[in-house]
Each structure stands twice: as structure tokens, then as C-alpha cells.
């Protein structure tokens, strides 16, 4: 009888713990938040973008590049078609997305683009496009060369590595080197679920180059978006469960030093520390994942749905 009470106590304690963790996750994901619309006066949905524009990068001349059609590993898919990459001239009043043609030896049928980043080689002005790809629920990085005059990208190489096990986003720092975020601790769904439930900050940032691949930052609950300062001195990493952006100083390519955490405080108050530019309750777009600004315009992408462009002036 004693052992039964012990087992019952353990089961009850575990059930209470799991319940508390689910409650905490619900709070962290803002699932219970009521959002008030804050629309800009001049916005338009982009044509032909129906199944998400999960990530966006904008070149110096105002040409935006969008990754579309993501089928996130482990979640329901909203389209059976392969993913695509589009370009969008932010200075063109028509704001018409144009699909990029993919050249080279590349399996386009399984193309599942996620995070993207562009790098310009200052020696010859060649532009390289880095794309996180999840073919058949795997995780890898594709490197393309962008040929703007042909509106095409040429596949150069595919990068796979054990440390790049669940890549979300990427920022290129060379023609074949980059930083990448893992938004889950493991590629195994069960392990990733348990890590999330127990609230373990085990996600990381990986630096990749042909000569070296290593984890350069740890301690993230879910490392998501990543970007770099124009002078390449600082790396910015979004931790979505922490509701924060970590700022890391790049002392060497493989040595990052935490500087500070940026938190958006009082965003719904009359005097927010960070100004809210746009907010929607799902009536126009659902699940925004990225925003990019150029030439007085704001381009907003979503994980699975539409893309929106608004005039900030």
C-alpha cells in the first residue's frame, strides 16, 4: 500500500508540474493576449503570396527577396506545392512579386525554404543567397549565386552538419560562412517537446565556415531570428519564448560575448519604450514572422499566410 501512495504522489506531482509548464508556455506564446488593431493608412497585400513569406532580406538597391511556402517540420502544411523564392522591387509602385528561377543540380520538388540571408562579395559585387531548407523535414543550408539580370539563382552547394540539426534562421558573413540559430534542442520531436516542457534553455547559435563548425552561443529557450549590425560588430538573436533579443559582441568570428538583452516593455501602454508601428488581430494577416523596411515602406511577412506592404510616410 505504501508503494502505491508513493507512485500516486509522484504521478500527481508530475501532472501538476506539466500543467504549470503548459500554463507558462501559454503565457510565453501570448496565446491569451487580446490585440488591438493598429493599422497603417496605406497598406496592400502582395499578389501571388498565399502560403507565407516567412523571411525577407533586402539588398542595397531595394530589391527584396522573400522565402515562401514553408512547411515547418512537425506542423501541419497549408500547401502541397514546393516552396519558392520571390523578388520584389521596393521602389516599383506596382509592388509585384516575381518568382526566381532556380538553376543547377537541385531538387526543386522538395524545396522548403525557411530563413534567408544575402551576402555581397565586395571584390566582384557577386551576390550569394543563403537559404535554410527543410526537405523531407531535414535541416540544411543551400547556397546560391543570385543573377539579378536573369532573375535567377544558381545552386552552388548544400551544407549539412550535425550541429545544424534544427535551423531556423541564418545570417551570412562570407561567401561560404554564416551564423545560424537552432530553434529546438534536438531534431527528434519527443526530445524537443520534453526540453520545451521542462523549460530548458538548451538552444544555440552555430558558426559555420569550411574550416570550422562550432556552437558559439548557448542558453536560448528557442533561438529564432538572427541578424548582424552593418559594421559586423554585433549579432542580434531573437529568443521567442523569452520575449527578448540578445545582443552579442563579435570579438572573433567564433567568439561571441553577451552584451545586453533588449525587451519590448509596455508596448500596449500610452508611453511604450518601443513604438508599435503596426498591429493586426488576424483580420488582415496571421502569424507575422518578419518585417523589413526600405524607402519609406514596411514589408511584413507571415509564416503560412500573406505578405503585406505598408507606406510609412
Coordinates of C-alpha atoms in Angstrom, one line a residue:
X1 CA 0.0 0.0 0.0
X2 CA 2.9 2.3 0.8
X3 CA 4.4 2.0 -2.7
X4 CA 1.1 2.8 -4.3
X5 CA 0.9 6.1 -2.3
X6 CA 4.5 6.9 -3.4
X7 CA 3.7 6.2 -7.1
X8 CA 0.4 8.2 -6.8
X9 CA 2.2 11.1 -5.2
X10 CA 4.9 11.1 -8.0
X11 CA 2.3 11.0 -10.7
X12 CA 0.2 13.8 -9.1
X13 CA 3.3 15.9 -8.7
X14 CA 4.3 15.4 -12.3
X15 CA 0.8 16.2 -13.5
X16 CA 0.8 19.4 -11.5
X17 CA 4.3 20.3 -12.9
X18 CA 3.2 19.6 -16.5
X19 CA 0.1 21.7 -16.0
X20 CA 2.1 24.6 -14.7
X21 CA 4.5 24.3 -17.6
X22 CA 1.7 24.4 -20.1
X23 CA 0.2 27.4 -18.4
X24 CA 3.7 29.1 -18.5
X25 CA 4.0 28.2 -22.2
X26 CA 0.6 29.7 -22.9
X27 CA 1.7 32.9 -21.3
X28 CA 5.1 32.9 -23.1
X29 CA 3.5 32.5 -26.5
X30 CA 1.0 35.3 -25.8
X31 CA -1.8 32.9 -26.8
X32 CA -4.2 34.6 -24.4
X33 CA -3.4 38.2 -25.4
X34 CA -6.0 40.5 -26.7
X35 CA -4.6 42.5 -29.5
X36 CA -6.0 45.9 -30.7
X37 CA -5.6 46.8 -34.3
X38 CA -3.1 49.5 -35.2
X39 CA -3.2 49.7 -38.9
X40 CA -1.2 52.0 -41.2
X41 CA -3.3 54.1 -43.6
X42 CA -1.8 52.8 -46.8
X43 CA -1.2 49.0 -46.9
X44 CA -1.7 46.4 -49.6
X45 CA -1.4 42.6 -49.7
X46 CA 1.1 41.3 -52.2
X47 CA -0.4 39.3 -55.0
X48 CA 0.6 35.6 -55.5
X49 CA 1.9 35.3 -51.9
X50 CA -0.7 32.9 -50.5
X51 CA 1.2 30.5 -48.3
X52 CA 3.6 32.6 -46.3
X53 CA 6.7 34.8 -46.7
X54 CA 8.5 33.5 -43.6
X55 CA 11.7 35.5 -44.1
X56 CA 12.8 38.6 -46.1
X57 CA 16.1 40.1 -46.9
X58 CA 16.5 43.4 -48.8
X59 CA 19.5 44.2 -51.0
X60 CA 21.1 47.7 -51.1
X61 CA 19.3 48.7 -54.2
X62 CA 15.9 48.0 -52.7
X63 CA 15.3 44.5 -54.2
X64 CA 13.6 42.4 -51.5
X65 CA 14.0 38.6 -51.6
X66 CA 11.2 36.5 -49.9
X67 CA 11.2 32.8 -48.9
X68 CA 7.6 31.4 -49.3
X69 CA 5.7 28.2 -48.9
X70 CA 7.3 27.0 -45.7
X71 CA 6.2 23.6 -44.3
X72 CA 7.6 23.8 -40.8
X73 CA 8.8 20.4 -39.6
X74 CA 6.3 18.7 -37.3
X75 CA 3.5 21.1 -38.0
X76 CA 0.5 20.9 -40.5
X77 CA 1.2 22.1 -44.0
X78 CA -1.0 24.6 -45.9
X79 CA 0.2 23.8 -49.4
X80 CA 1.4 20.7 -51.2
X81 CA 3.4 22.8 -53.7
X82 CA 7.2 23.2 -53.3
X83 CA 8.4 26.4 -51.7
X84 CA 9.5 29.4 -53.9
X85 CA 11.8 32.4 -53.7
X86 CA 10.4 35.7 -54.9
X87 CA 11.9 39.1 -55.6
X88 CA 10.1 42.4 -55.0
X89 CA 11.3 45.8 -56.1
X90 CA 10.5 48.1 -53.2
X91 CA 10.9 51.1 -55.4
X92 CA 8.4 49.9 -58.0
X93 CA 5.0 51.4 -57.4
X94 CA 3.3 48.1 -58.7
X95 CA 5.0 46.1 -55.9
X96 CA 4.7 42.9 -57.9
X97 CA 6.5 39.8 -56.6
X98 CA 8.4 37.9 -59.3
X99 CA 9.4 34.2 -58.8
X100 CA 13.1 33.4 -59.1
X101 CA 14.1 30.7 -61.5
X102 CA 16.4 28.1 -59.9
X103 CA 19.3 26.8 -62.0
X104 CA 21.8 24.0 -61.3
X105 CA 21.6 20.5 -59.9
X106 CA 19.0 21.0 -57.2
X107 CA 15.9 19.1 -56.1
X108 CA 13.2 21.7 -56.5
X109 CA 10.3 19.3 -55.7
X110 CA 11.4 19.1 -52.1
X111 CA 12.4 22.8 -51.7
X112 CA 11.1 24.0 -48.3
X113 CA 12.7 27.4 -47.7
X114 CA 12.8 29.0 -44.2
X115 CA 15.3 31.7 -43.1
X116 CA 17.3 33.5 -45.8
X117 CA 20.3 35.9 -45.9
X118 CA 22.2 37.6 -48.7
X119 CA 26.0 38.4 -48.9
X120 CA 27.6 40.7 -51.4
X121 CA 31.3 39.9 -52.3
X122 CA 32.9 43.4 -52.4
X123 CA 35.6 42.1 -54.7
X124 CA 33.4 41.4 -57.7
X125 CA 30.0 42.5 -56.4
X126 CA 28.7 38.9 -56.7
X127 CA 25.6 38.3 -54.5
X128 CA 25.2 35.0 -52.7
X129 CA 21.8 33.9 -51.3
X130 CA 21.8 31.5 -48.2
X131 CA 18.6 29.6 -47.6
X132 CA 17.6 27.4 -44.7
X133 CA 15.9 24.4 -46.3
X134 CA 13.9 21.6 -44.8
X135 CA 13.5 18.9 -47.5
X136 CA 11.6 15.9 -46.1
X137 CA 11.7 17.5 -42.6
X138 CA 15.5 17.6 -42.6
X139 CA 17.6 20.7 -41.8
X140 CA 20.3 22.0 -44.2
X141 CA 21.6 25.2 -45.8
X142 CA 21.6 25.9 -49.5
X143 CA 24.0 28.5 -51.1
X144 CA 23.0 30.1 -54.4
X145 CA 24.5 32.8 -56.5
X146 CA 22.0 35.4 -57.4
X147 CA 21.9 36.6 -61.0
X148 CA 19.8 39.7 -61.0
X149 CA 19.9 40.3 -64.7
X150 CA 18.4 36.8 -65.3
X151 CA 16.1 36.9 -62.2
X152 CA 17.5 33.5 -61.3
X153 CA 19.7 31.8 -58.6
X154 CA 22.2 29.1 -59.4
X155 CA 22.6 26.4 -56.8
X156 CA 26.3 26.1 -55.7
X157 CA 26.3 23.8 -52.7
X158 CA 24.3 22.1 -49.9
X159 CA 25.6 22.2 -46.3
X160 CA 24.7 19.6 -43.7
X161 CA 26.2 19.2 -40.3
X162 CA 25.2 17.5 -37.0
X163 CA 25.3 20.9 -35.3
X164 CA 22.8 22.3 -37.8
X165 CA 20.1 20.0 -36.6
X166 CA 17.0 22.3 -36.4
X167 CA 18.0 25.5 -38.1
X168 CA 15.5 28.4 -38.1
X169 CA 17.4 31.5 -39.4
X170 CA 20.7 32.4 -40.8
X171 CA 22.9 35.4 -41.4
X172 CA 25.7 35.2 -44.0
X173 CA 29.1 36.7 -43.2
X174 CA 31.1 35.5 -46.2
X175 CA 30.7 33.7 -49.5
X176 CA 30.5 30.3 -47.6
X177 CA 30.3 31.2 -43.9
X178 CA 27.4 32.1 -41.7
X179 CA 25.8 32.1 -38.2
X180 CA 22.6 30.0 -37.8
X181 CA 20.1 29.5 -35.0
X182 CA 18.7 26.2 -33.8
X183 CA 15.1 26.8 -32.5
X184 CA 15.0 23.3 -31.0
X185 CA 17.5 21.4 -28.9
X186 CA 17.1 18.2 -30.9
X187 CA 15.9 17.1 -34.3
X188 CA 13.8 14.4 -32.5
X189 CA 10.3 15.7 -31.8
X190 CA 9.9 13.9 -28.5
X191 CA 13.2 15.2 -27.1
X192 CA 12.4 18.7 -28.3
X193 CA 9.0 18.5 -26.7
X194 CA 10.4 17.4 -23.3
X195 CA 13.0 20.2 -23.4
X196 CA 10.3 22.8 -24.1
X197 CA 8.0 21.4 -21.4
X198 CA 10.7 21.4 -18.8
X199 CA 11.7 25.0 -19.7
X200 CA 15.3 24.2 -20.5
X201 CA 17.3 26.9 -22.3
X202 CA 19.3 24.5 -24.5
X203 CA 19.0 26.0 -27.9
X204 CA 22.1 27.6 -29.5
X205 CA 23.8 29.6 -32.3
X206 CA 26.2 27.9 -34.6
X207 CA 29.0 29.4 -36.6
X208 CA 29.8 27.6 -39.9
X209 CA 32.8 28.0 -42.2
X210 CA 34.5 25.4 -44.4
X211 CA 37.4 25.3 -41.9
X212 CA 35.4 25.3 -38.6
X213 CA 31.9 24.5 -37.4
X214 CA 31.0 25.1 -33.7
X215 CA 28.4 26.3 -31.2
X216 CA 29.3 29.9 -30.4
X217 CA 26.3 30.9 -28.1
X218 CA 24.1 28.9 -25.8
X219 CA 21.3 29.4 -23.3
X220 CA 18.3 30.1 -25.6
X221 CA 14.8 28.7 -25.0
X222 CA 14.1 28.9 -28.7
X223 CA 16.7 30.8 -30.8
X224 CA 14.8 32.2 -33.7
X225 CA 15.6 35.2 -35.9
X226 CA 19.2 36.4 -36.3
X227 CA 20.8 39.4 -37.8
X228 CA 24.0 41.4 -37.8
X229 CA 24.9 45.0 -37.4
X230 CA 26.0 46.9 -40.5
X231 CA 29.6 47.1 -39.1
X232 CA 29.6 43.4 -38.3
X233 CA 30.4 44.1 -34.7
X234 CA 27.2 42.8 -33.1
X235 CA 24.9 39.8 -33.6
X236 CA 21.2 40.0 -32.7
X237 CA 19.4 36.9 -31.7
X238 CA 15.7 36.6 -31.0
X239 CA 14.6 34.3 -28.2
X240 CA 10.8 34.0 -28.8
X241 CA 10.0 32.3 -25.5
X242 CA 12.0 34.8 -23.6
X243 CA 10.4 37.7 -25.5
X244 CA 13.8 39.2 -25.9
X245 CA 16.6 40.0 -28.3
X246 CA 20.1 39.0 -27.2
X247 CA 22.9 41.3 -28.3
X248 CA 26.2 39.6 -28.7
X249 CA 29.5 41.3 -29.5
X250 CA 31.6 39.5 -32.2
X251 CA 35.1 39.7 -30.8
X252 CA 36.2 37.0 -33.3
X253 CA 34.1 35.0 -35.8
X254 CA 33.9 32.1 -33.3
X255 CA 33.9 34.2 -30.1
X256 CA 30.7 36.0 -29.1
X257 CA 30.3 37.9 -25.8
X258 CA 26.9 38.8 -24.4
X259 CA 26.3 42.5 -24.2
X260 CA 22.7 43.0 -23.2
X261 CA 19.1 41.8 -23.6
X262 CA 16.5 44.0 -25.4
X263 CA 13.0 43.6 -24.2
X264 CA 9.9 45.3 -25.5
X265 CA 8.3 46.8 -22.5
X266 CA 5.0 48.5 -22.1
X267 CA 4.2 48.2 -25.8
X268 CA 0.5 48.5 -25.1
X269 CA 0.7 51.4 -22.8
X270 CA 0.3 55.1 -23.7
X271 CA 4.1 55.6 -23.4
X272 CA 5.8 52.5 -24.7
X273 CA 9.5 52.2 -24.7
X274 CA 9.3 50.7 -28.2
X275 CA 6.8 52.2 -30.5
X276 CA 4.3 49.8 -32.1
X277 CA 4.2 50.5 -35.9
X278 CA 1.6 48.0 -37.0
X279 CA -0.7 45.5 -35.2
X280 CA -3.4 43.3 -36.5
X281 CA -5.8 40.9 -34.8
X282 CA -5.9 38.4 -37.7
X283 CA -8.3 40.3 -39.9
X284 CA -5.6 41.0 -42.4
X285 CA -2.6 38.8 -41.7
X286 CA -1.9 35.9 -39.4
X287 CA 1.3 34.8 -37.7
X288 CA 3.7 37.6 -38.7
X289 CA 7.3 36.4 -38.7
X290 CA 9.4 39.2 -40.2
X291 CA 9.4 42.9 -41.0
X292 CA 11.8 44.8 -43.2
X293 CA 12.0 48.5 -44.0
X294 CA 13.2 50.2 -47.1
X295 CA 12.5 53.5 -48.9
X296 CA 9.7 54.6 -46.5
X297 CA 7.9 51.2 -46.9
X298 CA 7.4 48.4 -44.4
X299 CA 7.2 44.8 -45.7
X300 CA 5.7 42.3 -43.3
X301 CA 5.9 38.5 -43.9
X302 CA 4.0 35.7 -42.3
X303 CA 4.8 32.0 -41.6
X304 CA 1.9 30.4 -43.6
X305 CA -0.3 33.2 -45.0
X306 CA 0.0 36.5 -46.8
X307 CA 2.6 39.3 -47.1
X308 CA 1.7 43.0 -46.5
X309 CA 3.5 46.1 -47.7
X310 CA 2.7 49.4 -45.9
X311 CA 3.7 53.0 -46.6
X312 CA 5.3 54.6 -43.5
X313 CA 5.2 58.1 -44.8

